[in-house]
PDB file of C-alpha atoms and ligand atoms in Angstrom:
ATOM      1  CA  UNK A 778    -108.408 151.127 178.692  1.00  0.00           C
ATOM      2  CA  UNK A 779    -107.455 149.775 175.456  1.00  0.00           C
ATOM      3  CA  UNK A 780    -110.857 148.262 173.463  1.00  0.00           C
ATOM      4  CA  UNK A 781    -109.614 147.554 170.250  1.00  0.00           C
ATOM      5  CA  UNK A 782    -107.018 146.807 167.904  1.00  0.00           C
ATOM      6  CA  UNK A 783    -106.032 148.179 164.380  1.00  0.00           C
ATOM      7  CA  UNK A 784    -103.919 145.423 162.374  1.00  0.00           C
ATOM      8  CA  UNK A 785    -101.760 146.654 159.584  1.00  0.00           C
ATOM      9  CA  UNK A 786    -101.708 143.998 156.740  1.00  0.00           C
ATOM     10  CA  UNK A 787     -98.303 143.205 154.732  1.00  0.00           C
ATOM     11  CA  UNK A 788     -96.283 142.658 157.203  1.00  0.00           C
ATOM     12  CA  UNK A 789     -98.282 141.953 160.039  1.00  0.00           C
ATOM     13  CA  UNK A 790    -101.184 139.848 159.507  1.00  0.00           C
ATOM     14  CA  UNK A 791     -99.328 138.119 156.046  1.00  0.00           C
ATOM     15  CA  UNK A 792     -96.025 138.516 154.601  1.00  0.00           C
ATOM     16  CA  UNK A 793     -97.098 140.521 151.033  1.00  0.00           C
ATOM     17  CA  UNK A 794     -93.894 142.001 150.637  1.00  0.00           C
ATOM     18  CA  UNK A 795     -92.202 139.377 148.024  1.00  0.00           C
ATOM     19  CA  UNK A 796     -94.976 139.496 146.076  1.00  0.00           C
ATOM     20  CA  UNK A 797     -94.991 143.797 145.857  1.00  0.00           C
ATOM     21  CA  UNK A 798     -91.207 143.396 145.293  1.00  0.00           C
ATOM     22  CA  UNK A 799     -91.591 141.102 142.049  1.00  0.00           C
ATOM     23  CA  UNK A 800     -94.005 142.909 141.117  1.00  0.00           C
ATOM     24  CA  UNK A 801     -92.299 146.132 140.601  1.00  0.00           C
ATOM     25  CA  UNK A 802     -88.924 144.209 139.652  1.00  0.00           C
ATOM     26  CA  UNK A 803     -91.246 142.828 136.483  1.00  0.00           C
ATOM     27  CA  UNK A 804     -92.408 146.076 136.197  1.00  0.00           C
ATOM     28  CA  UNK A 805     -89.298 147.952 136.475  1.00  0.00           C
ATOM     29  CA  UNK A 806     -87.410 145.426 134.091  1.00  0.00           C
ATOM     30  CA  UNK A 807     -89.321 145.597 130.945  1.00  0.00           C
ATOM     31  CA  UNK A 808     -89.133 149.532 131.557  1.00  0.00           C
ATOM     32  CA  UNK A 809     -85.385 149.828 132.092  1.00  0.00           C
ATOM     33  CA  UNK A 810     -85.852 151.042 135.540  1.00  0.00           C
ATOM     34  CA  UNK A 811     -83.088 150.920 138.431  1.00  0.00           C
ATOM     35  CA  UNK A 812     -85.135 148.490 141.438  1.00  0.00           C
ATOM     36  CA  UNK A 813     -83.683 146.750 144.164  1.00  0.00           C
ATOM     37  CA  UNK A 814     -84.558 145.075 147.604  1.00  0.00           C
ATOM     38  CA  UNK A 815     -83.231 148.557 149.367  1.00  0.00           C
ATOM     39  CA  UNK A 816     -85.556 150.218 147.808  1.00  0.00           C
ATOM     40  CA  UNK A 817     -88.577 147.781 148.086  1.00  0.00           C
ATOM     41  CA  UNK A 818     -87.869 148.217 152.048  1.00  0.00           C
ATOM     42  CA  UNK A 819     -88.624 151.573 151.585  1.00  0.00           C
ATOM     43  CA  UNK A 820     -91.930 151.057 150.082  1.00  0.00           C
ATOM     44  CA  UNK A 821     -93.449 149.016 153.093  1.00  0.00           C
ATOM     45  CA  UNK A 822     -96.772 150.727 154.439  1.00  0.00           C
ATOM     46  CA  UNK A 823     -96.415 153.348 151.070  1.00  0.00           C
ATOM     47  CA  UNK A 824     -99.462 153.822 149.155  1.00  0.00           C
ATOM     48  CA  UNK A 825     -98.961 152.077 145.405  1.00  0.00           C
ATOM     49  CA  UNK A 826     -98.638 155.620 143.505  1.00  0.00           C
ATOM     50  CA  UNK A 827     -96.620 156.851 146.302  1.00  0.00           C
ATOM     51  CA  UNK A 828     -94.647 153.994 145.553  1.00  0.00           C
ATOM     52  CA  UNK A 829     -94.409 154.608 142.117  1.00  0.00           C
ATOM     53  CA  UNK A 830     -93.021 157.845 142.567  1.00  0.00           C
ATOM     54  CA  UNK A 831     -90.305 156.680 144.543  1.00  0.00           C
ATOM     55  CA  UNK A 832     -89.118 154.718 141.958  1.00  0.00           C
ATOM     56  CA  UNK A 833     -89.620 156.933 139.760  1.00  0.00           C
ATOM     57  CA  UNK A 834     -87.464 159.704 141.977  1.00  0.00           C
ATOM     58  CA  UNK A 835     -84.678 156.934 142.684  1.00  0.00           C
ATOM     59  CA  UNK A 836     -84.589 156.715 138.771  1.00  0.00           C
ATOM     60  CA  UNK A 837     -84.575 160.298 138.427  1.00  0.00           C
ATOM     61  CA  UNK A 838     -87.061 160.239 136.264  1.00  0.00           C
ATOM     62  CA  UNK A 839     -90.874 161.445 135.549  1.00  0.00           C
ATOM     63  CA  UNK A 840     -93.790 160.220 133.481  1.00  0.00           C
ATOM     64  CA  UNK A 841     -97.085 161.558 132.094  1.00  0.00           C
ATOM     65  CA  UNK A 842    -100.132 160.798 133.729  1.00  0.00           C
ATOM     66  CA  UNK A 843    -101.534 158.177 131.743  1.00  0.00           C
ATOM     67  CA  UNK A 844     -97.672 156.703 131.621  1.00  0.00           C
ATOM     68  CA  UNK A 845     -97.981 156.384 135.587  1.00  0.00           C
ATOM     69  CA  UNK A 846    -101.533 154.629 134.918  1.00  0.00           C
ATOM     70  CA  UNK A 847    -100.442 152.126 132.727  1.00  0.00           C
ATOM     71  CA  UNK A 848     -97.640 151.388 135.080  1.00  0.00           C
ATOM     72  CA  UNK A 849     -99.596 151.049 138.253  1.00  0.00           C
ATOM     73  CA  UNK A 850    -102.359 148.982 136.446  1.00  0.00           C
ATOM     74  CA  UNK A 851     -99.553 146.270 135.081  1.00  0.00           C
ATOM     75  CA  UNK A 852     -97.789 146.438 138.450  1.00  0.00           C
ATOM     76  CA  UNK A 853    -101.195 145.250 139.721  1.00  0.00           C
ATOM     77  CA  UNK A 854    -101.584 142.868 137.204  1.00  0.00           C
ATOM     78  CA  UNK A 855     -98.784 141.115 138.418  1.00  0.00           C
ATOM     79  CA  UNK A 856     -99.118 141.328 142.059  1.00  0.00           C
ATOM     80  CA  UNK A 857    -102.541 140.137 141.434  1.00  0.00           C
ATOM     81  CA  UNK A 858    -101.186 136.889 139.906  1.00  0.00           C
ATOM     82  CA  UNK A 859     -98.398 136.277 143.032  1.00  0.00           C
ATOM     83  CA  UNK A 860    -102.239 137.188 145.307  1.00  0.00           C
ATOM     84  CA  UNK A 861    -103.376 133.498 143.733  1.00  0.00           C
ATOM     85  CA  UNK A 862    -101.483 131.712 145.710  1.00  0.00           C
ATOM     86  CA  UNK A 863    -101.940 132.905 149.038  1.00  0.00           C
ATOM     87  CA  UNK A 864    -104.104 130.479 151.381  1.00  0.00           C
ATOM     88  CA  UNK A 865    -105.400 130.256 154.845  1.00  0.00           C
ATOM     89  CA  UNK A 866    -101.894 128.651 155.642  1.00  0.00           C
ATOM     90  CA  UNK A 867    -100.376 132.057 154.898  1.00  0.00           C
ATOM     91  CA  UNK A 868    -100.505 133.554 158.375  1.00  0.00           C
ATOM     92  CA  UNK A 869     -97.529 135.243 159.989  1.00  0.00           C
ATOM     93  CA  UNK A 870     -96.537 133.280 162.783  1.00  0.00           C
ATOM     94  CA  UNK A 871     -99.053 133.287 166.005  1.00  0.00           C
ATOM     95  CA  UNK A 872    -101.428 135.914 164.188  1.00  0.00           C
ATOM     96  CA  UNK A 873    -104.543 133.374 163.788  1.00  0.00           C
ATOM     97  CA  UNK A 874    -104.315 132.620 167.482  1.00  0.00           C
ATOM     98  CA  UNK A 875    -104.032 136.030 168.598  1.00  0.00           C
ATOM     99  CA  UNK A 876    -107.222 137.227 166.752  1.00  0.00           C
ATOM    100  CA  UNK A 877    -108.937 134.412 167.938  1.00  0.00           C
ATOM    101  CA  UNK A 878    -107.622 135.310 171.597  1.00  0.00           C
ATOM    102  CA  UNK A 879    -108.922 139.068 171.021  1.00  0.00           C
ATOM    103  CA  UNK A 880    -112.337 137.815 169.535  1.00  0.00           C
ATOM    104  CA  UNK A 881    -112.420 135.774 172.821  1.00  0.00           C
ATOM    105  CA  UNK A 882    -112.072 138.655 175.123  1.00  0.00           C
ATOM    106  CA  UNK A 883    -114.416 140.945 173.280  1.00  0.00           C
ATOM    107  CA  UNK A 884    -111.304 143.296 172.044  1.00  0.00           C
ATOM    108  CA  UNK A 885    -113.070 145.095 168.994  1.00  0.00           C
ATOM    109  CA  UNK A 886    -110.318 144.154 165.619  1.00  0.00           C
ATOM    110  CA  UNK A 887    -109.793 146.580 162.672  1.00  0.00           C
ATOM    111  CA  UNK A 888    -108.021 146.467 159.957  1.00  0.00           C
ATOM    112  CA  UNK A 889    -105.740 149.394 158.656  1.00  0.00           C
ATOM    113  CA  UNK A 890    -103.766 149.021 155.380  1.00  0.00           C
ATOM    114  CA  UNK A 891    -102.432 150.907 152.804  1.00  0.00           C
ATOM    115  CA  UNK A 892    -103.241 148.529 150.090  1.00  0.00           C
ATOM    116  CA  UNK A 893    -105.777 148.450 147.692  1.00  0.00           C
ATOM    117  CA  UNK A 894    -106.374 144.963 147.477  1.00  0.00           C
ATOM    118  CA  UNK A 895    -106.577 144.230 151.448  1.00  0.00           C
ATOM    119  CA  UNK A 896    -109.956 142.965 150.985  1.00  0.00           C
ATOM    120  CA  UNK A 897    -108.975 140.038 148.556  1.00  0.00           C
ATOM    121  CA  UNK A 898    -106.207 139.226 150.525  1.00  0.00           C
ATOM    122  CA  UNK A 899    -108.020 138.591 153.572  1.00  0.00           C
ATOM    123  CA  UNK A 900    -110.545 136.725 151.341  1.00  0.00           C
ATOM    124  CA  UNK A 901    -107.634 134.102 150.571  1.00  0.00           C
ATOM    125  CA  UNK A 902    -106.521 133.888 154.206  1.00  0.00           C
ATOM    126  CA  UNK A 903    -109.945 133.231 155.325  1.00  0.00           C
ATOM    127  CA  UNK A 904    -109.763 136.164 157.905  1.00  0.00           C
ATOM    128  CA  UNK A 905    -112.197 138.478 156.680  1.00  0.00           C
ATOM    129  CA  UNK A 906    -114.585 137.213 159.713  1.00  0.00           C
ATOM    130  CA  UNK A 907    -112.457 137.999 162.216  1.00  0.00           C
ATOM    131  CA  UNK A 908    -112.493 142.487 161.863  1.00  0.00           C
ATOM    132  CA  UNK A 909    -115.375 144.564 162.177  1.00  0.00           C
ATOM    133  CA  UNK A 910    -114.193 147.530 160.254  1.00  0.00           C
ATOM    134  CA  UNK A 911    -111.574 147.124 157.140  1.00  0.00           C
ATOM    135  CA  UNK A 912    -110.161 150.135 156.417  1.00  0.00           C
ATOM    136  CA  UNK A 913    -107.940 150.287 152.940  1.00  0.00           C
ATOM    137  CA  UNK A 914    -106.749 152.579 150.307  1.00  0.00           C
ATOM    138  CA  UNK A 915    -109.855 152.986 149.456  1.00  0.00           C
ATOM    139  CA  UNK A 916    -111.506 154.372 152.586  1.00  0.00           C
ATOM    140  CA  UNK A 917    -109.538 157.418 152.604  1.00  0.00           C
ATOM    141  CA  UNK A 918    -108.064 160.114 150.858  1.00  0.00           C
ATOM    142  CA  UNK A 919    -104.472 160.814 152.599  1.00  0.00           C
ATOM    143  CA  UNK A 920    -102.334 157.242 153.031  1.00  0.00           C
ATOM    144  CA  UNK A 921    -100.258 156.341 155.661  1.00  0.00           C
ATOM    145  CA  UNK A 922     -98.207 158.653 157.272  1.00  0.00           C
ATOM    146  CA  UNK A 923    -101.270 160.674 157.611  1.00  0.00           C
ATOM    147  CA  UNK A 924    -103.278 160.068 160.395  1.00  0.00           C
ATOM    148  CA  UNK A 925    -107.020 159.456 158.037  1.00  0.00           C
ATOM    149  CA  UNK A 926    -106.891 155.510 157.589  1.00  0.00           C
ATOM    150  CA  UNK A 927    -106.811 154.405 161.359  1.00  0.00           C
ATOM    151  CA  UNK A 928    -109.024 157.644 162.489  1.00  0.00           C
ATOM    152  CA  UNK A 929    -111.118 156.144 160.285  1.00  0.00           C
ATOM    153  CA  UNK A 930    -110.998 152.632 161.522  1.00  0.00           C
ATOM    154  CA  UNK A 931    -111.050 153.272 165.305  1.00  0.00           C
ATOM    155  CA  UNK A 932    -114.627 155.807 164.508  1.00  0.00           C
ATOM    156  CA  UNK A 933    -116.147 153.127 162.533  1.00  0.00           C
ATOM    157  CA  UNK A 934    -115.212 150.539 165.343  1.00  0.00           C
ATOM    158  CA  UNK A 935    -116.657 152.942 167.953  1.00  0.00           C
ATOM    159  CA  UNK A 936    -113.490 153.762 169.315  1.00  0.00           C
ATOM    160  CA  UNK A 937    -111.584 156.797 170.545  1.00  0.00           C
ATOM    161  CA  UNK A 938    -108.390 157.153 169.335  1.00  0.00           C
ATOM    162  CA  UNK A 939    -106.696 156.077 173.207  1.00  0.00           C
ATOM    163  CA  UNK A 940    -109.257 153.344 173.759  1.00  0.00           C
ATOM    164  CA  UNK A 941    -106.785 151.850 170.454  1.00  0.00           C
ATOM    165  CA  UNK A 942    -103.579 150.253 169.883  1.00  0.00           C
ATOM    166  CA  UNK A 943    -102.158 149.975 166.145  1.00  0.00           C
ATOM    167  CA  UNK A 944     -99.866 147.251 165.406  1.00  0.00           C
ATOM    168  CA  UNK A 945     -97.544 147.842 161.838  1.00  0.00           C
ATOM    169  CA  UNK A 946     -94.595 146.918 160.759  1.00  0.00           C
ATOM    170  CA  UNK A 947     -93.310 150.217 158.782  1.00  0.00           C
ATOM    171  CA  UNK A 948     -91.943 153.544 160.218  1.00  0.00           C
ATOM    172  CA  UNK A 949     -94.823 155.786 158.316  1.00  0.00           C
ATOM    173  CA  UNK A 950     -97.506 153.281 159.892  1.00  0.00           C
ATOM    174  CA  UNK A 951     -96.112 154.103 163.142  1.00  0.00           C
ATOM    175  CA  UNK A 952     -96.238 158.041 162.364  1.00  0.00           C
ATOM    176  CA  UNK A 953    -100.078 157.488 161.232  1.00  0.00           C
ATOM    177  CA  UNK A 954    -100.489 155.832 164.357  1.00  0.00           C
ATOM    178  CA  UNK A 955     -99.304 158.529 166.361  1.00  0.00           C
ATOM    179  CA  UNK A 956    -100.551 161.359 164.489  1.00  0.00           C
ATOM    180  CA  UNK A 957    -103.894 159.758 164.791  1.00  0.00           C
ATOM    181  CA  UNK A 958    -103.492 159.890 168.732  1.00  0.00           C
ATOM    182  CA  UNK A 959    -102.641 155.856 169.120  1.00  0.00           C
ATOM    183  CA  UNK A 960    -100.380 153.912 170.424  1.00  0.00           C
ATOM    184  CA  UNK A 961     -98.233 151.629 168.615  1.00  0.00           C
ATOM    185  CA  UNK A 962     -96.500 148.308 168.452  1.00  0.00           C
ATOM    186  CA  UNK A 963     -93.761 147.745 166.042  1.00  0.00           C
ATOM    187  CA  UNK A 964     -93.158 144.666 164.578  1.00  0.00           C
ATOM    188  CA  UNK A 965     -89.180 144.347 163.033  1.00  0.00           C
ATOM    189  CA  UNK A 966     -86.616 145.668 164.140  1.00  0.00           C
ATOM    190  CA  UNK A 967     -85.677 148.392 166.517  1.00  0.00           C
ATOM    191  CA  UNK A 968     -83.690 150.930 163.981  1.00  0.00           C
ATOM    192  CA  UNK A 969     -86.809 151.422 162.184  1.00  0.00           C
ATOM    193  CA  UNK A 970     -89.339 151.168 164.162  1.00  0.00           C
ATOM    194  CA  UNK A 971     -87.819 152.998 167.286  1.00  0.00           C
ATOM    195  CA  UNK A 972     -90.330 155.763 167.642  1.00  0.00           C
ATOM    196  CA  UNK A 973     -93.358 152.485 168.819  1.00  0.00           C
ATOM    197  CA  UNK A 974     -93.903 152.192 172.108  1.00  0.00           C
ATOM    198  CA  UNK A 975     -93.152 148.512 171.971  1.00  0.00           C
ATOM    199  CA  UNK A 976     -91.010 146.676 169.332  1.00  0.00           C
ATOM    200  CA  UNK A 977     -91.351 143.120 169.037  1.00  0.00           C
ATOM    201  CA  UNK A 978     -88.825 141.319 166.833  1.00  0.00           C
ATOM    202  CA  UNK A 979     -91.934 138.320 165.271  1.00  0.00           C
ATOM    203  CA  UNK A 980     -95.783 138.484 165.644  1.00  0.00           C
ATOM    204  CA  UNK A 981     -95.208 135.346 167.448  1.00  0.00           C
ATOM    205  CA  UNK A 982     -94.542 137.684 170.681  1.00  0.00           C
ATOM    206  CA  UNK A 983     -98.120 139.057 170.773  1.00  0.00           C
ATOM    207  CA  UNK A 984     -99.957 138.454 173.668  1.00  0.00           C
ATOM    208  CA  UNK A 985    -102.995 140.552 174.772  1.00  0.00           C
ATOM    209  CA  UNK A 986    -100.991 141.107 178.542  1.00  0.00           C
ATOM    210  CA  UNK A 987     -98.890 142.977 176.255  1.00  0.00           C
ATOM    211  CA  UNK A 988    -101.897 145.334 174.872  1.00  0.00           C
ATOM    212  CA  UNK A 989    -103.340 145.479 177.973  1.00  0.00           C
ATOM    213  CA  UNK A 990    -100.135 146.713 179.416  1.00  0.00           C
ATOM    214  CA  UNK A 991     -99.028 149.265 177.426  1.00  0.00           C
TER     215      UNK A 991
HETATM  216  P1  B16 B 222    -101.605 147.771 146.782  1.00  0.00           P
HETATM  217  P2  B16 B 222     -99.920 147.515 154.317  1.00  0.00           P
HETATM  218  C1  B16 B 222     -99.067 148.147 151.860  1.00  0.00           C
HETATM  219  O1  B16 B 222     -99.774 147.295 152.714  1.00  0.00           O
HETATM  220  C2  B16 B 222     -97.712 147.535 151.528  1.00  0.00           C
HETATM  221  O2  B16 B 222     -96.897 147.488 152.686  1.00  0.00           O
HETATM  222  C3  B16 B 222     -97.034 148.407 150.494  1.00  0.00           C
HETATM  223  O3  B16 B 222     -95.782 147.832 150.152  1.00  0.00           O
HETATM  224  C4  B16 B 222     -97.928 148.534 149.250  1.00  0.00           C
HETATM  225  O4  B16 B 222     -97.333 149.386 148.299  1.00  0.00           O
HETATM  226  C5  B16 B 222     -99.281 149.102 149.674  1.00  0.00           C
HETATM  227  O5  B16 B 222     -99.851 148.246 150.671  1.00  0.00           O
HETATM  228  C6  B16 B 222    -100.240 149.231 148.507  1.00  0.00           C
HETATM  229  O6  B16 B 222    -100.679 147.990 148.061  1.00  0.00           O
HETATM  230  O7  B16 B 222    -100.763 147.959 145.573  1.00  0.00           O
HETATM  231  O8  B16 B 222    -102.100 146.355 146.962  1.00  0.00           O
HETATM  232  O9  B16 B 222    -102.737 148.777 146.847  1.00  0.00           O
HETATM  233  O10 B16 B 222     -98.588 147.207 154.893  1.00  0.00           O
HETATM  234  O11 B16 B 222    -100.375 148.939 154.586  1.00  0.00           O
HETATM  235  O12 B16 B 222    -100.971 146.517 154.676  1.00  0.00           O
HETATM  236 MG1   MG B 223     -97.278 146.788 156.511  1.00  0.00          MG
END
C-alpha cells in the first residue's frame, strides 16, 4: 500500500528550468562556452557540478578547481536573481490541489530534488508546509541517478521504499527512483521517460486513484 509520496522539484512541483537555462547561457557567454537548449534538456534532475561538467565535456574542455568554483558560484548568482521572482502563483498546473488532496487523505509528502536551493524555492511558492521531509543536494552525498536522495526521504518520512511512489520529470530521477526500490511516475513525454511505470503528459493528470493504483 502506497503511504507516501516523494515530489521532485523543477519540473514537477514548479517549472525552474528557464531560469537554470539563462543561467548557464549568462554564464557560458561571458566565458566563450558552446550552450544551447539541447543541452540544458540534458541537465534536468543533474546535480549543478554535474552539470557543469557536462558543459564543460560538450565544450571539450576542463578547468582547475577553483576555475569550476568561481563558475558554479556566478551561475548561482544568477539563478538566484531569476529565484526573485517566483511566487505562490508559480505552481505547475493542478500541483497545489493535489498536495492539498494528499494532505487530506493522510498520504505522508516528501520532497526529493537535486537542487541546492529547493528550500528557498519552496519558501517563494509558499509550499514549504505542505512536506514533512525535504530532501536536497544537501542531504546527501551521491545525486540523482543514485538511489541516496529518495532513500533518504522515504526513511526520514517513515517509509519503506514500496510503501512510496516518486514522481520526476527527468530520466536519471526515474533511475534513482528505481534503484532506490520505488515506483515511479513520469511527467513529459514518453521517449524519455519510458522506463516509469506511468507517464503522464502535464501534472494536471494527477489524481491520487492514480497512486493508489499503481
Ligand atoms: P541548483 P530537481 C534540479 O532540480 C534541476 O532539474 C537541475 O536542472 C539543476 O541543475 C539541479 O536541480 C541543481 O540545482 O543549482 O539549484 O542546486 O529537478 O532535482 O528538483
Ligand atoms: Mg526535475
Amino acid at each position: 500500500m502506497i503511504k507516501g509520496i516523494i515530489f521532485d522539484l523543477d519540473g514537477v512541483i514548479t517549472d525552474t528550468a528557464e531560469f537554470h537555462y539563462l543561467s548557464w547561457k549568462q554564464l557560458s557567454n561571458e566565458e566563450g562556452l558552446k550552450f544551447d537548449k539541447l543541452l540544458n534538456e540534458q541537465l534536468k534532475g543533474v546535480s549543478r557540478n554535474k552539470s557543469l561538467d557536462r558543459i564543460l565535456k560538450h565544450n571539450n574542455t576542463t578547468l582547475s578547481e577553483t576555475k569550476q568554483k568561481d563558475y558554479l558560484e556566478r551561475k548561482n548568482n544568477y539563478y538566484l536573481q531569476y529565484l526573485k521572482k517566483i511566487t505562490q502563483k508559480d505552481y505547475l498546473p493542478g500541483i497545489k490541489n493535489f498536495l492539498q488532496v494528499l494532505q487530506a487523505s493522510n498520504i505522508k509528502i516528501g520532497l526529493g530534488s537535486a537542487s541546492k536551493n529547493a528550500i528557498s524555492v519552496l519558501e517563494k511558492l509558499e509550499a514549504t508546509h505542505f512536506f514533512d521531509v525535504i530532501g536536497d543536494d544537501n542531504s546527501v552525498k551521491n545525486a540523482k541517478p543514485a538511489p541516496d536522495l529518495f532513500q533518504y526521504v522515504a526513511k526520514e518520512l517513515g517509509l519503506t521504499p514500496n510503501e512510496c511512489v516518486v514522481i520526476e520529470d527527468a530520466a536519471p530521477g526515474i533511475e534513482a527512483a528505481h534503484e532506490a526500490g520505488m515506483k515511479a511516475i513520469g511527467i513529459g513525454s514518453k521517449e524519455i521517460l519510458g522506463n516509469a511505470e506511468i507517464v503522464l503528459e502535464s501534472t494536471n493528470f494527477l489524481k491520487l486513484e492514480i497512486i493508489q493504483n499503481i
